[in-house]
PDB file of C-alpha atoms in Angstrom:
ATOM      1  CA  UNK A 196       8.020  41.028  14.410  1.00  0.00           C
ATOM      2  CA  UNK A 197      10.911  43.524  13.602  1.00  0.00           C
ATOM      3  CA  UNK A 198       9.464  45.418  10.693  1.00  0.00           C
ATOM      4  CA  UNK A 199       5.747  46.261  10.409  1.00  0.00           C
ATOM      5  CA  UNK A 200       5.043  47.735   7.179  1.00  0.00           C
ATOM      6  CA  UNK A 201       1.821  49.582   6.645  1.00  0.00           C
ATOM      7  CA  UNK A 202      -0.743  50.896   4.402  1.00  0.00           C
ATOM      8  CA  UNK A 203      -2.580  53.898   5.248  1.00  0.00           C
ATOM      9  CA  UNK A 204      -5.446  55.154   3.687  1.00  0.00           C
ATOM     10  CA  UNK A 205      -8.564  52.342   4.422  1.00  0.00           C
ATOM     11  CA  UNK A 206      -5.990  50.613   6.009  1.00  0.00           C
ATOM     12  CA  UNK A 207      -4.963  52.926   9.137  1.00  0.00           C
ATOM     13  CA  UNK A 208      -6.560  56.283   7.817  1.00  0.00           C
ATOM     14  CA  UNK A 209      -9.847  56.419   7.481  1.00  0.00           C
ATOM     15  CA  UNK A 210     -12.154  58.968   5.192  1.00  0.00           C
ATOM     16  CA  UNK A 211     -12.595  61.470   8.123  1.00  0.00           C
ATOM     17  CA  UNK A 212      -8.505  61.843   7.452  1.00  0.00           C
ATOM     18  CA  UNK A 213      -8.178  60.673  11.485  1.00  0.00           C
ATOM     19  CA  UNK A 214      -6.126  57.529  12.888  1.00  0.00           C
ATOM     20  CA  UNK A 215      -7.559  56.137  15.503  1.00  0.00           C
ATOM     21  CA  UNK A 216      -6.355  56.636  19.194  1.00  0.00           C
ATOM     22  CA  UNK A 217      -5.860  53.082  19.077  1.00  0.00           C
ATOM     23  CA  UNK A 218      -3.594  52.548  16.018  1.00  0.00           C
ATOM     24  CA  UNK A 219      -1.724  55.717  17.571  1.00  0.00           C
ATOM     25  CA  UNK A 220      -1.054  53.428  20.287  1.00  0.00           C
ATOM     26  CA  UNK A 221      -0.323  50.803  18.651  1.00  0.00           C
ATOM     27  CA  UNK A 222       2.061  51.885  16.519  1.00  0.00           C
ATOM     28  CA  UNK A 223       3.506  53.615  19.566  1.00  0.00           C
ATOM     29  CA  UNK A 224       3.994  50.349  21.134  1.00  0.00           C
ATOM     30  CA  UNK A 225       5.647  48.746  18.217  1.00  0.00           C
ATOM     31  CA  UNK A 226       8.247  51.950  18.065  1.00  0.00           C
ATOM     32  CA  UNK A 227       8.638  51.705  21.978  1.00  0.00           C
ATOM     33  CA  UNK A 228       9.700  47.720  21.690  1.00  0.00           C
ATOM     34  CA  UNK A 229      12.072  48.450  19.250  1.00  0.00           C
ATOM     35  CA  UNK A 230       9.828  47.513  16.413  1.00  0.00           C
ATOM     36  CA  UNK A 231      10.683  49.176  12.880  1.00  0.00           C
ATOM     37  CA  UNK A 232       7.870  50.808  11.288  1.00  0.00           C
ATOM     38  CA  UNK A 233       7.530  51.895   7.256  1.00  0.00           C
ATOM     39  CA  UNK A 234       4.323  53.197   5.364  1.00  0.00           C
ATOM     40  CA  UNK A 235       3.908  52.133   2.365  1.00  0.00           C
ATOM     41  CA  UNK A 236       1.279  54.110   0.371  1.00  0.00           C
ATOM     42  CA  UNK A 237       0.002  54.942  -3.318  1.00  0.00           C
ATOM     43  CA  UNK A 238       0.375  58.834  -1.943  1.00  0.00           C
ATOM     44  CA  UNK A 239       2.717  61.158  -3.123  1.00  0.00           C
ATOM     45  CA  UNK A 240       5.244  63.062  -0.630  1.00  0.00           C
ATOM     46  CA  UNK A 241       3.175  65.768  -0.211  1.00  0.00           C
ATOM     47  CA  UNK A 242       0.377  64.201   0.824  1.00  0.00           C
ATOM     48  CA  UNK A 243       2.052  62.769   4.570  1.00  0.00           C
ATOM     49  CA  UNK A 244       1.128  65.111   6.741  1.00  0.00           C
ATOM     50  CA  UNK A 245      -1.586  62.175   8.201  1.00  0.00           C
ATOM     51  CA  UNK A 246       1.479  60.329   9.445  1.00  0.00           C
ATOM     52  CA  UNK A 247       3.691  63.338  11.125  1.00  0.00           C
ATOM     53  CA  UNK A 248       0.670  65.129  12.761  1.00  0.00           C
ATOM     54  CA  UNK A 249      -1.150  61.984  14.059  1.00  0.00           C
ATOM     55  CA  UNK A 250       1.502  59.307  14.480  1.00  0.00           C
ATOM     56  CA  UNK A 251       4.838  61.602  14.888  1.00  0.00           C
ATOM     57  CA  UNK A 252       6.443  59.656  12.079  1.00  0.00           C
ATOM     58  CA  UNK A 253       9.631  60.912  11.224  1.00  0.00           C
ATOM     59  CA  UNK A 254      11.258  58.047   9.432  1.00  0.00           C
ATOM     60  CA  UNK A 255      11.106  56.526   5.866  1.00  0.00           C
ATOM     61  CA  UNK A 256       7.946  55.873   4.077  1.00  0.00           C
ATOM     62  CA  UNK A 257       7.821  54.383   0.826  1.00  0.00           C
ATOM     63  CA  UNK A 258       5.261  56.592  -1.796  1.00  0.00           C
ATOM     64  CA  UNK A 259       3.870  56.562  -5.483  1.00  0.00           C
ATOM     65  CA  UNK A 260       3.288  52.386  -4.848  1.00  0.00           C
ATOM     66  CA  UNK A 261       6.906  52.020  -4.150  1.00  0.00           C
ATOM     67  CA  UNK A 262       8.238  54.212  -7.315  1.00  0.00           C
ATOM     68  CA  UNK A 263       9.775  56.978  -4.130  1.00  0.00           C
ATOM     69  CA  UNK A 264      11.214  56.315  -1.073  1.00  0.00           C
ATOM     70  CA  UNK A 265      10.953  59.292   0.592  1.00  0.00           C
ATOM     71  CA  UNK A 266      13.301  60.817   4.152  1.00  0.00           C
ATOM     72  CA  UNK A 267       9.945  62.144   5.955  1.00  0.00           C
ATOM     73  CA  UNK A 268      12.382  63.767   8.637  1.00  0.00           C
ATOM     74  CA  UNK A 269      14.616  65.412   5.908  1.00  0.00           C
ATOM     75  CA  UNK A 270      12.336  66.211   3.767  1.00  0.00           C
ATOM     76  CA  UNK A 271      13.602  64.549   0.484  1.00  0.00           C
ATOM     77  CA  UNK A 272      13.665  61.880  -1.587  1.00  0.00           C
ATOM     78  CA  UNK A 273      15.922  59.042  -1.120  1.00  0.00           C
ATOM     79  CA  UNK A 274      15.469  57.122  -4.363  1.00  0.00           C
ATOM     80  CA  UNK A 275      12.943  57.107  -7.312  1.00  0.00           C
ATOM     81  CA  UNK A 276      12.288  55.186 -10.462  1.00  0.00           C
ATOM     82  CA  UNK A 277      10.520  57.610 -13.051  1.00  0.00           C
ATOM     83  CA  UNK A 278       8.945  56.386 -16.013  1.00  0.00           C
ATOM     84  CA  UNK A 279      10.447  57.623 -19.664  1.00  0.00           C
ATOM     85  CA  UNK A 280       8.176  60.693 -21.220  1.00  0.00           C
ATOM     86  CA  UNK A 281       7.773  58.344 -23.973  1.00  0.00           C
ATOM     87  CA  UNK A 282       5.985  55.180 -22.068  1.00  0.00           C
ATOM     88  CA  UNK A 283       4.150  57.906 -20.970  1.00  0.00           C
ATOM     89  CA  UNK A 284       2.403  59.327 -24.044  1.00  0.00           C
ATOM     90  CA  UNK A 285       2.509  56.335 -25.776  1.00  0.00           C
ATOM     91  CA  UNK A 286       0.046  54.664 -22.432  1.00  0.00           C
ATOM     92  CA  UNK A 287      -1.820  57.323 -22.841  1.00  0.00           C
ATOM     93  CA  UNK A 288      -2.599  56.813 -26.625  1.00  0.00           C
ATOM     94  CA  UNK A 289      -2.930  53.070 -26.672  1.00  0.00           C
ATOM     95  CA  UNK A 290      -5.084  53.510 -23.225  1.00  0.00           C
ATOM     96  CA  UNK A 291      -7.607  56.376 -25.022  1.00  0.00           C
ATOM     97  CA  UNK A 292      -7.903  54.111 -28.299  1.00  0.00           C
ATOM     98  CA  UNK A 293      -9.548  51.407 -25.748  1.00  0.00           C
ATOM     99  CA  UNK A 294     -10.995  53.886 -23.841  1.00  0.00           C
ATOM    100  CA  UNK A 295     -12.476  56.905 -25.769  1.00  0.00           C
ATOM    101  CA  UNK A 296     -12.986  58.685 -22.805  1.00  0.00           C
ATOM    102  CA  UNK A 297     -10.471  58.354 -20.395  1.00  0.00           C
ATOM    103  CA  UNK A 298      -8.454  61.518 -18.934  1.00  0.00           C
ATOM    104  CA  UNK A 299      -5.567  61.759 -18.131  1.00  0.00           C
ATOM    105  CA  UNK A 300      -2.458  62.769 -14.934  1.00  0.00           C
ATOM    106  CA  UNK A 301       0.889  62.567 -13.967  1.00  0.00           C
ATOM    107  CA  UNK A 302       2.848  62.411 -10.107  1.00  0.00           C
ATOM    108  CA  UNK A 303       6.167  63.978 -10.438  1.00  0.00           C
ATOM    109  CA  UNK A 304       9.188  64.420  -8.099  1.00  0.00           C
ATOM    110  CA  UNK A 305       8.117  67.583  -8.154  1.00  0.00           C
ATOM    111  CA  UNK A 306       4.133  68.165  -8.692  1.00  0.00           C
ATOM    112  CA  UNK A 307       0.909  67.093 -10.749  1.00  0.00           C
ATOM    113  CA  UNK A 308      -0.172  67.795 -13.790  1.00  0.00           C
ATOM    114  CA  UNK A 309      -3.677  66.886 -14.595  1.00  0.00           C
ATOM    115  CA  UNK A 310      -5.821  67.314 -17.430  1.00  0.00           C
ATOM    116  CA  UNK A 311      -8.620  69.433 -18.148  1.00  0.00           C
ATOM    117  CA  UNK A 312     -11.962  67.203 -16.558  1.00  0.00           C
ATOM    118  CA  UNK A 313      -9.829  64.807 -15.041  1.00  0.00           C
ATOM    119  CA  UNK A 314     -11.157  66.095 -11.362  1.00  0.00           C
ATOM    120  CA  UNK A 315     -14.845  66.251 -12.343  1.00  0.00           C
ATOM    121  CA  UNK A 316     -17.264  68.360 -12.296  1.00  0.00           C
ATOM    122  CA  UNK A 317     -16.809  70.308  -8.700  1.00  0.00           C
ATOM    123  CA  UNK A 318     -13.828  68.275  -7.521  1.00  0.00           C
ATOM    124  CA  UNK A 319     -12.025  69.642  -4.917  1.00  0.00           C
ATOM    125  CA  UNK A 320      -9.568  68.963  -1.476  1.00  0.00           C
ATOM    126  CA  UNK A 321      -6.255  68.058  -2.155  1.00  0.00           C
ATOM    127  CA  UNK A 322      -5.736  68.640  -5.589  1.00  0.00           C
ATOM    128  CA  UNK A 323      -7.370  71.919  -6.118  1.00  0.00           C
ATOM    129  CA  UNK A 324      -3.793  73.890  -6.136  1.00  0.00           C
ATOM    130  CA  UNK A 325      -3.048  72.351  -9.616  1.00  0.00           C
ATOM    131  CA  UNK A 326      -4.420  74.145 -12.899  1.00  0.00           C
ATOM    132  CA  UNK A 327      -5.450  71.586 -15.341  1.00  0.00           C
ATOM    133  CA  UNK A 328      -3.694  71.861 -18.919  1.00  0.00           C
ATOM    134  CA  UNK A 329      -3.009  69.500 -21.419  1.00  0.00           C
ATOM    135  CA  UNK A 330      -0.321  67.045 -20.373  1.00  0.00           C
ATOM    136  CA  UNK A 331       2.326  67.640 -23.449  1.00  0.00           C
ATOM    137  CA  UNK A 332       2.392  70.878 -23.154  1.00  0.00           C
ATOM    138  CA  UNK A 333       3.273  70.979 -18.966  1.00  0.00           C
ATOM    139  CA  UNK A 334       5.406  67.877 -18.993  1.00  0.00           C
ATOM    140  CA  UNK A 335       8.893  68.258 -19.893  1.00  0.00           C
ATOM    141  CA  UNK A 336      11.585  65.710 -20.114  1.00  0.00           C
ATOM    142  CA  UNK A 337      12.726  67.285 -16.962  1.00  0.00           C
ATOM    143  CA  UNK A 338       9.940  65.813 -15.368  1.00  0.00           C
ATOM    144  CA  UNK A 339      10.888  62.541 -13.533  1.00  0.00           C
ATOM    145  CA  UNK A 340       6.396  60.957 -13.518  1.00  0.00           C
ATOM    146  CA  UNK A 341       6.940  58.471 -10.767  1.00  0.00           C
ATOM    147  CA  UNK A 342       3.012  57.634 -11.293  1.00  0.00           C
ATOM    148  CA  UNK A 343       0.841  58.182 -14.455  1.00  0.00           C
ATOM    149  CA  UNK A 344      -3.033  57.973 -14.029  1.00  0.00           C
ATOM    150  CA  UNK A 345      -5.982  57.282 -15.964  1.00  0.00           C
ATOM    151  CA  UNK A 346      -9.723  57.492 -15.173  1.00  0.00           C
ATOM    152  CA  UNK A 347     -13.225  56.999 -16.539  1.00  0.00           C
ATOM    153  CA  UNK A 348     -16.438  57.905 -15.350  1.00  0.00           C
ATOM    154  CA  UNK A 349     -17.834  54.252 -16.366  1.00  0.00           C
ATOM    155  CA  UNK A 350     -17.352  51.239 -15.301  1.00  0.00           C
ATOM    156  CA  UNK A 351     -15.586  50.000 -12.401  1.00  0.00           C
ATOM    157  CA  UNK A 352     -11.741  49.833 -11.470  1.00  0.00           C
ATOM    158  CA  UNK A 353     -12.007  46.022 -11.699  1.00  0.00           C
ATOM    159  CA  UNK A 354     -13.241  46.196 -15.156  1.00  0.00           C
ATOM    160  CA  UNK A 355     -10.767  49.268 -16.248  1.00  0.00           C
ATOM    161  CA  UNK A 356      -7.832  47.275 -15.144  1.00  0.00           C
ATOM    162  CA  UNK A 357      -8.322  44.108 -16.686  1.00  0.00           C
ATOM    163  CA  UNK A 358      -8.382  45.596 -20.174  1.00  0.00           C
ATOM    164  CA  UNK A 359      -5.798  47.996 -19.287  1.00  0.00           C
ATOM    165  CA  UNK A 360      -3.220  46.060 -17.964  1.00  0.00           C
ATOM    166  CA  UNK A 361      -2.174  43.704 -20.890  1.00  0.00           C
ATOM    167  CA  UNK A 362      -2.287  46.104 -23.273  1.00  0.00           C
ATOM    168  CA  UNK A 363       0.210  48.776 -21.760  1.00  0.00           C
ATOM    169  CA  UNK A 364       2.686  46.172 -19.648  1.00  0.00           C
ATOM    170  CA  UNK A 365       5.544  46.692 -21.887  1.00  0.00           C
ATOM    171  CA  UNK A 366       5.532  50.076 -20.637  1.00  0.00           C
ATOM    172  CA  UNK A 367       4.103  50.307 -17.479  1.00  0.00           C
ATOM    173  CA  UNK A 368       2.876  48.307 -15.047  1.00  0.00           C
ATOM    174  CA  UNK A 369      -0.444  49.517 -13.600  1.00  0.00           C
ATOM    175  CA  UNK A 370      -2.964  49.113 -10.342  1.00  0.00           C
ATOM    176  CA  UNK A 371      -5.697  50.743  -8.723  1.00  0.00           C
ATOM    177  CA  UNK A 372      -6.290  51.992  -5.031  1.00  0.00           C
ATOM    178  CA  UNK A 373      -9.643  53.879  -4.779  1.00  0.00           C
ATOM    179  CA  UNK A 374     -12.699  52.199  -4.130  1.00  0.00           C
ATOM    180  CA  UNK A 375     -15.409  54.061  -6.163  1.00  0.00           C
ATOM    181  CA  UNK A 376     -14.206  54.928  -9.383  1.00  0.00           C
ATOM    182  CA  UNK A 377     -12.283  53.574 -11.832  1.00  0.00           C
ATOM    183  CA  UNK A 378      -8.799  55.245 -11.208  1.00  0.00           C
ATOM    184  CA  UNK A 379      -6.102  53.262 -12.781  1.00  0.00           C
ATOM    185  CA  UNK A 380      -2.517  53.753 -11.047  1.00  0.00           C
ATOM    186  CA  UNK A 381       0.537  53.278 -13.793  1.00  0.00           C
ATOM    187  CA  UNK A 382       4.630  53.066 -12.800  1.00  0.00           C
ATOM    188  CA  UNK A 383       7.721  51.834 -14.030  1.00  0.00           C
ATOM    189  CA  UNK A 384       7.279  47.573 -15.090  1.00  0.00           C
ATOM    190  CA  UNK A 385       8.380  45.819 -12.235  1.00  0.00           C
ATOM    191  CA  UNK A 386       7.779  48.820  -9.245  1.00  0.00           C
ATOM    192  CA  UNK A 387       5.387  47.827  -6.631  1.00  0.00           C
ATOM    193  CA  UNK A 388       4.713  48.001  -3.113  1.00  0.00           C
ATOM    194  CA  UNK A 389       6.871  44.694  -2.154  1.00  0.00           C
ATOM    195  CA  UNK A 390      10.021  45.278  -4.303  1.00  0.00           C
ATOM    196  CA  UNK A 391      10.785  48.291  -2.825  1.00  0.00           C
ATOM    197  CA  UNK A 392       9.786  47.192   0.554  1.00  0.00           C
ATOM    198  CA  UNK A 393      11.960  43.910   0.405  1.00  0.00           C
ATOM    199  CA  UNK A 394      15.115  46.424  -0.285  1.00  0.00           C
ATOM    200  CA  UNK A 395      13.963  48.532   2.592  1.00  0.00           C
ATOM    201  CA  UNK A 396      14.284  45.710   4.544  1.00  0.00           C
ATOM    202  CA  UNK A 397      17.586  44.324   3.500  1.00  0.00           C
ATOM    203  CA  UNK A 398      19.066  47.330   4.116  1.00  0.00           C
ATOM    204  CA  UNK A 399      17.743  46.506   7.607  1.00  0.00           C
ATOM    205  CA  UNK A 400      18.817  42.955   7.918  1.00  0.00           C
ATOM    206  CA  UNK A 401      15.411  41.981   8.141  1.00  0.00           C
ATOM    207  CA  UNK A 402      14.398  38.385   6.195  1.00  0.00           C
ATOM    208  CA  UNK A 403      10.717  38.570   4.989  1.00  0.00           C
ATOM    209  CA  UNK A 404       9.408  36.448   7.372  1.00  0.00           C
ATOM    210  CA  UNK A 405       9.525  38.999   9.992  1.00  0.00           C
ATOM    211  CA  UNK A 406       7.709  41.693   7.969  1.00  0.00           C
ATOM    212  CA  UNK A 407       3.599  42.308   9.696  1.00  0.00           C
ATOM    213  CA  UNK A 408       2.229  43.590   6.767  1.00  0.00           C
ATOM    214  CA  UNK A 409      -1.321  45.438   6.225  1.00  0.00           C
ATOM    215  CA  UNK A 410      -2.656  46.645   2.927  1.00  0.00           C
ATOM    216  CA  UNK A 411      -6.467  47.104   1.522  1.00  0.00           C
ATOM    217  CA  UNK A 412      -6.480  47.003  -1.901  1.00  0.00           C
ATOM    218  CA  UNK A 413      -5.208  45.722  -5.265  1.00  0.00           C
ATOM    219  CA  UNK A 414      -2.104  47.620  -5.157  1.00  0.00           C
ATOM    220  CA  UNK A 415      -0.530  46.139  -1.974  1.00  0.00           C
ATOM    221  CA  UNK A 416      -1.200  42.288  -2.843  1.00  0.00           C
ATOM    222  CA  UNK A 417       2.204  42.255  -4.038  1.00  0.00           C
ATOM    223  CA  UNK A 418       3.808  43.431  -0.602  1.00  0.00           C
ATOM    224  CA  UNK A 419       0.964  41.029   1.163  1.00  0.00           C
ATOM    225  CA  UNK A 420       1.760  38.139  -0.885  1.00  0.00           C
ATOM    226  CA  UNK A 421       6.075  38.505   0.178  1.00  0.00           C
ATOM    227  CA  UNK A 422       5.887  39.545   4.193  1.00  0.00           C
ATOM    228  CA  UNK A 423       5.745  36.895   6.736  1.00  0.00           C
ATOM    229  CA  UNK A 424       2.730  37.718   7.807  1.00  0.00           C
ATOM    230  CA  UNK A 425       0.750  39.380   5.100  1.00  0.00           C
ATOM    231  CA  UNK A 426      -2.970  40.902   6.949  1.00  0.00           C
ATOM    232  CA  UNK A 427      -5.360  42.165   4.341  1.00  0.00           C
ATOM    233  CA  UNK A 428      -7.930  44.373   6.046  1.00  0.00           C
ATOM    234  CA  UNK A 429     -11.748  42.585   5.976  1.00  0.00           C
ATOM    235  CA  UNK A 430     -13.167  45.459   4.898  1.00  0.00           C
ATOM    236  CA  UNK A 431     -10.683  45.656   1.839  1.00  0.00           C
ATOM    237  CA  UNK A 432     -10.934  44.483  -2.269  1.00  0.00           C
ATOM    238  CA  UNK A 433     -11.482  40.928  -2.728  1.00  0.00           C
ATOM    239  CA  UNK A 434      -8.028  40.026  -4.007  1.00  0.00           C
ATOM    240  CA  UNK A 435      -6.094  41.894  -1.764  1.00  0.00           C
ATOM    241  CA  UNK A 436      -7.820  39.566   1.142  1.00  0.00           C
ATOM    242  CA  UNK A 437      -6.825  36.174  -1.178  1.00  0.00           C
ATOM    243  CA  UNK A 438      -3.992  37.634  -1.862  1.00  0.00           C
ATOM    244  CA  UNK A 439      -2.609  37.871   1.735  1.00  0.00           C
ATOM    245  CA  UNK A 440      -4.337  34.838   3.178  1.00  0.00           C
ATOM    246  CA  UNK A 441      -4.920  36.426   6.222  1.00  0.00           C
ATOM    247  CA  UNK A 442      -6.900  39.029   7.537  1.00  0.00           C
ATOM    248  CA  UNK A 443      -7.056  41.690   9.828  1.00  0.00           C
ATOM    249  CA  UNK A 444     -10.648  43.137  11.494  1.00  0.00           C
ATOM    250  CA  UNK A 445     -12.250  45.271   9.041  1.00  0.00           C
ATOM    251  CA  UNK A 446     -11.065  48.884   9.712  1.00  0.00           C
ATOM    252  CA  UNK A 447     -13.837  50.320  11.724  1.00  0.00           C
ATOM    253  CA  UNK A 448     -12.711  47.720  14.193  1.00  0.00           C
ATOM    254  CA  UNK A 449      -9.422  49.334  14.348  1.00  0.00           C
ATOM    255  CA  UNK A 450      -7.936  46.060  12.453  1.00  0.00           C
ATOM    256  CA  UNK A 451      -4.709  47.211  12.522  1.00  0.00           C
ATOM    257  CA  UNK A 452      -4.394  47.934  16.306  1.00  0.00           C
ATOM    258  CA  UNK A 453      -5.645  44.547  17.189  1.00  0.00           C
ATOM    259  CA  UNK A 454      -3.568  42.428  15.238  1.00  0.00           C
ATOM    260  CA  UNK A 455      -0.656  44.572  16.567  1.00  0.00           C
ATOM    261  CA  UNK A 456      -1.629  44.666  20.091  1.00  0.00           C
ATOM    262  CA  UNK A 457      -1.624  40.700  19.672  1.00  0.00           C
ATOM    263  CA  UNK A 458       1.765  40.429  18.194  1.00  0.00           C
ATOM    264  CA  UNK A 459       2.947  42.463  21.242  1.00  0.00           C
ATOM    265  CA  UNK A 460       1.384  40.567  23.292  1.00  0.00           C
ATOM    266  CA  UNK A 461       3.304  37.606  21.580  1.00  0.00           C
ATOM    267  CA  UNK A 462       6.474  39.402  22.372  1.00  0.00           C
ATOM    268  CA  UNK A 463       5.880  40.326  26.157  1.00  0.00           C
ATOM    269  CA  UNK A 464       4.405  43.418  25.647  1.00  0.00           C
ATOM    270  CA  UNK A 465       1.094  44.916  26.871  1.00  0.00           C
ATOM    271  CA  UNK A 466      -0.641  48.444  26.229  1.00  0.00           C
ATOM    272  CA  UNK A 467      -2.280  49.815  28.777  1.00  0.00           C
TER     273      UNK A 467
END
């Protein structure tokens, strides 16, 4: 175990916005043992505060499902892969033809653009600071769209993905990570967590067989397959569990911490 790569939401971070003390101790023990840590998330850079505030992480974070590499300490983008604006609007047209009720949003390197109704009635929280407006009015050629989102209020995310993914594959790669809402996340074709993680690991001279990875949703599938030791959370999506081949215990049972403690013990490290 030379590199630990972990998803955030549903893997180490709960709905309460907390990372358990046991998980924090396990990550600190990895770092103290000389194991590299990288977090690989669908989140944008502006939502990484739990890593800083609860874990004290100041290293690299792979964001937006692999589209962005972010230096947390320097608070700057290291690299980014963006969709062409024409591809964004063409994908929007295709999806809306398939699902006329679909609404859209776009994550850029500088902010978030969302259509009226995207958040739903009474939605608050992390996106409350953004004012809804038609995308064709707010997106410009200067905007680097690293993630395009589509949401519908009916059906499941799996159903929505199965319908949309083949129709837009020439324009964008689609996945999803929200367990209870039909929300799709689209990136530049060929971009996913595994691709960017593999590139990052290579800069450290780390091979796939020395990587331990954790995830819980379809946007983690490629990463879990690539890593030599990919663990899907027992509480995760069935497709992620099938892809990983190995399971970490349930999120509520500090599954990531349990696996890391066992791996550290193999290295002769015992947590107090």
